[in-house]
Short mmCIF file of C-alpha atoms in Angstrom, two decimals:
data_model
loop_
_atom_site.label_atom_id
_atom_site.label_comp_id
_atom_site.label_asym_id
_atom_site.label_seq_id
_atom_site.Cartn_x
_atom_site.Cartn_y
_atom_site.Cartn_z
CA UNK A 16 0.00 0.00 0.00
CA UNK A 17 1.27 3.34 -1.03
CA UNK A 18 0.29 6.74 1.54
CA UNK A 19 0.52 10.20 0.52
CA UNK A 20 0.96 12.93 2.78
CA UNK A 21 -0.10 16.28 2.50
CA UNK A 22 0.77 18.77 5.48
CA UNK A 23 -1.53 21.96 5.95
CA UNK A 24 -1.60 24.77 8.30
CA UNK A 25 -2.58 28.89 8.89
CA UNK A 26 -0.14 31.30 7.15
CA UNK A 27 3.16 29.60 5.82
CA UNK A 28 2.77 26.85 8.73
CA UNK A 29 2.92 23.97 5.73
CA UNK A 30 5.98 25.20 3.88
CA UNK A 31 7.65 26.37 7.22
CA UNK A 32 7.25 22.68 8.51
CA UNK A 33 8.44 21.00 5.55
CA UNK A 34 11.51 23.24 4.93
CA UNK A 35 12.56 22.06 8.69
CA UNK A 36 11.67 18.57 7.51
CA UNK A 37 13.36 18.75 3.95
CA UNK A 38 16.54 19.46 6.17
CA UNK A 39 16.73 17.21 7.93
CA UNK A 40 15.17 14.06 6.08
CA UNK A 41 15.45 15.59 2.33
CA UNK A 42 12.64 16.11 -0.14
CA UNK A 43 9.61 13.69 0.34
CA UNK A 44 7.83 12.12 -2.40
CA UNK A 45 4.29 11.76 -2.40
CA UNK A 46 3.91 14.92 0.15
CA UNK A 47 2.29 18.10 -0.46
CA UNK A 48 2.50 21.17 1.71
CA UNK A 49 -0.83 22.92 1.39
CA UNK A 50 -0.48 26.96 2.95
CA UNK A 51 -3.47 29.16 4.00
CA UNK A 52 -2.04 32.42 3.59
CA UNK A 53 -4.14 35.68 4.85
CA UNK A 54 -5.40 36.28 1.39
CA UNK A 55 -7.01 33.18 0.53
CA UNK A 56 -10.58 32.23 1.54
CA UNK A 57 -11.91 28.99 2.32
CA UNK A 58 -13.20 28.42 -1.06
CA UNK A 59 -9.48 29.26 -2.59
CA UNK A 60 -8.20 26.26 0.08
CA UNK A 61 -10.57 23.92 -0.92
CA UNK A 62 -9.67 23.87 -4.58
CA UNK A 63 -6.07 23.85 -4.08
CA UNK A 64 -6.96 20.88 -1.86
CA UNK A 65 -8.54 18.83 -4.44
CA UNK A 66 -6.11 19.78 -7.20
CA UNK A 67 -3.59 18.00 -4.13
CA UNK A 68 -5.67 14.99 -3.58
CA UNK A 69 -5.84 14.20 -7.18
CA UNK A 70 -2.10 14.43 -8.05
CA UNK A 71 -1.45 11.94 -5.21
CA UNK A 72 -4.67 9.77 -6.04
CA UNK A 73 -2.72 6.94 -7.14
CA UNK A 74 -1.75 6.23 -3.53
CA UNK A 75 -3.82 3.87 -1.81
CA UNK A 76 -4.10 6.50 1.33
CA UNK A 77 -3.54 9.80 1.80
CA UNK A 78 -2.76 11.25 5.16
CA UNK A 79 -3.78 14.79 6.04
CA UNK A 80 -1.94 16.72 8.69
CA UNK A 81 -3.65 20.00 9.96
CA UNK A 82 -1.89 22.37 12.51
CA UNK A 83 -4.99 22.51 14.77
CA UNK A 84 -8.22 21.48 15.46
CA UNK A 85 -11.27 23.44 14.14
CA UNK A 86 -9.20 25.90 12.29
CA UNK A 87 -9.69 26.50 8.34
CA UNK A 88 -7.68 24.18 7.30
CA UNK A 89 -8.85 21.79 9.22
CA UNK A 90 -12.84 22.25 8.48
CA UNK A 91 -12.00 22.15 5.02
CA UNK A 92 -10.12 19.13 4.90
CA UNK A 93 -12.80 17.61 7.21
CA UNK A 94 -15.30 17.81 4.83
CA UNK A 95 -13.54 15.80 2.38
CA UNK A 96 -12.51 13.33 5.05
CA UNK A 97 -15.87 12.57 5.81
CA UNK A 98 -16.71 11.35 2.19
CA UNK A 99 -13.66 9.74 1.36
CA UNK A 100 -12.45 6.13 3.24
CA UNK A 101 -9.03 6.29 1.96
CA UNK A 102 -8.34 9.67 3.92
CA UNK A 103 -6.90 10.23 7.82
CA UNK A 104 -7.23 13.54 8.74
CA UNK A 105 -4.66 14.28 12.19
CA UNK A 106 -4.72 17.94 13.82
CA UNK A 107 -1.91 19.53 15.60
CA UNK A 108 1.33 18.63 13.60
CA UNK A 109 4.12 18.82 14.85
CA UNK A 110 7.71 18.47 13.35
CA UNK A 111 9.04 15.17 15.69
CA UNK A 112 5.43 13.54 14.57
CA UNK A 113 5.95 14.38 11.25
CA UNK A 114 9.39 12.86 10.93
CA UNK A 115 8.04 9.88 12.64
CA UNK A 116 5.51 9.56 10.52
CA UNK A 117 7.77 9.82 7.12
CA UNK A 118 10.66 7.25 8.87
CA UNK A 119 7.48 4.87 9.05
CA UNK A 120 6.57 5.42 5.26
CA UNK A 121 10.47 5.10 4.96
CA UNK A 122 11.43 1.61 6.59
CA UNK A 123 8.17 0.13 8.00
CA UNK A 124 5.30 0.34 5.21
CA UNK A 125 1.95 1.36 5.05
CA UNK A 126 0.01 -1.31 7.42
CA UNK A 127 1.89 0.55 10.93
CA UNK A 128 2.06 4.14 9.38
CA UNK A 129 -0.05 6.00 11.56
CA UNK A 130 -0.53 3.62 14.27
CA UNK A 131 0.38 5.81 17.50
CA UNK A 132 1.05 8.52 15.99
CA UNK A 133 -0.74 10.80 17.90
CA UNK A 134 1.45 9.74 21.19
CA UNK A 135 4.15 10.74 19.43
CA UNK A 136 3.25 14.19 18.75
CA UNK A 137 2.62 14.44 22.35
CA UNK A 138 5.73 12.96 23.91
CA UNK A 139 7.63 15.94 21.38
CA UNK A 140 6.15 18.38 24.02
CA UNK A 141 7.54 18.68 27.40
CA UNK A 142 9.44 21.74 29.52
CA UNK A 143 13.12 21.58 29.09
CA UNK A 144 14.92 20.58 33.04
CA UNK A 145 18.13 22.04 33.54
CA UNK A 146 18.90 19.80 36.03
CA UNK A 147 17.57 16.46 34.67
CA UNK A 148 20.14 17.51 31.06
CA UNK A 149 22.95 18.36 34.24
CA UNK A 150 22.65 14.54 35.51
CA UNK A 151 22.51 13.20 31.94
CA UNK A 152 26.11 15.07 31.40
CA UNK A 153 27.66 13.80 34.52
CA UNK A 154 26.43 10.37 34.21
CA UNK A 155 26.04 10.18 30.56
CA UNK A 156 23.22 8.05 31.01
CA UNK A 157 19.74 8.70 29.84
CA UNK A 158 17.73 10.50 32.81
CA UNK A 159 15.74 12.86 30.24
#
């Protein structure tokens, strides 16, 4: 089973995240990054959308990533969602889930792509502790 990806988000979220991910991991095939910029609507989104989802039709699944719940983005891509079977939609992207989820597409296929992939976008948040990264030094073992 093939997966496409496309990445979307308010402003230049969607090129902003892929640039960081293109640097790190290289350019992605099969992955769109889909921008809402001030001056587009949500008709102007929706189009762009569906000219998306048909270039990557060939894949048997297309993943959806959305910066956050309930925004424009989002909505739009929800509506599709809800008519199409061969669509995930996930909200609140973040750039350690989004790696994870192209290493999977990578080296593990299709069948365990998205499969807890929302715990990893939330272990990718924490609050950085000085002194937890000062015992990891002085030990050099792995206290984070």
């Amino acid at each position: 089973m093939s997966t496409g990806i496309i990445v979307m988000g308010h402003g230049h979220f969607a090129s902003g995240i892929t640039s960081s991910l293109e640097l790190i991991m290289g350019s992605q095939p099969d992955y769109e990054a889909l921008d809402f910029p001030a001056e587009s609507d949500k008709e102007d989104l929706k189009k762009r959308l569906n000219t998306v989802l048909e270039r990557l039709e060939r894949n048997e699944q297309i993943i959806i990533l959305a910066d956050l719940f309930s925004g424009t983005p989002f909505n739009v891509a929800m509506e599709i969602v809800t008519e199409e079977p061969n669509l995930k939609l996930y909200y609140g992207l973040n750039l350690g889930m989004l790696m994870e989820l192209i290493s999977r597409r990578m080296f593990q296929g299709d069948a365990e792509l998205s499969e807890g992939l929302i715990e990893i976008g939330r272990q990718q948040i924490g609050l950085f502790d000085p002194e937890a990264m000062e015992a990891y030094t002085e030990t050099g073992e792995d206290e984070l």
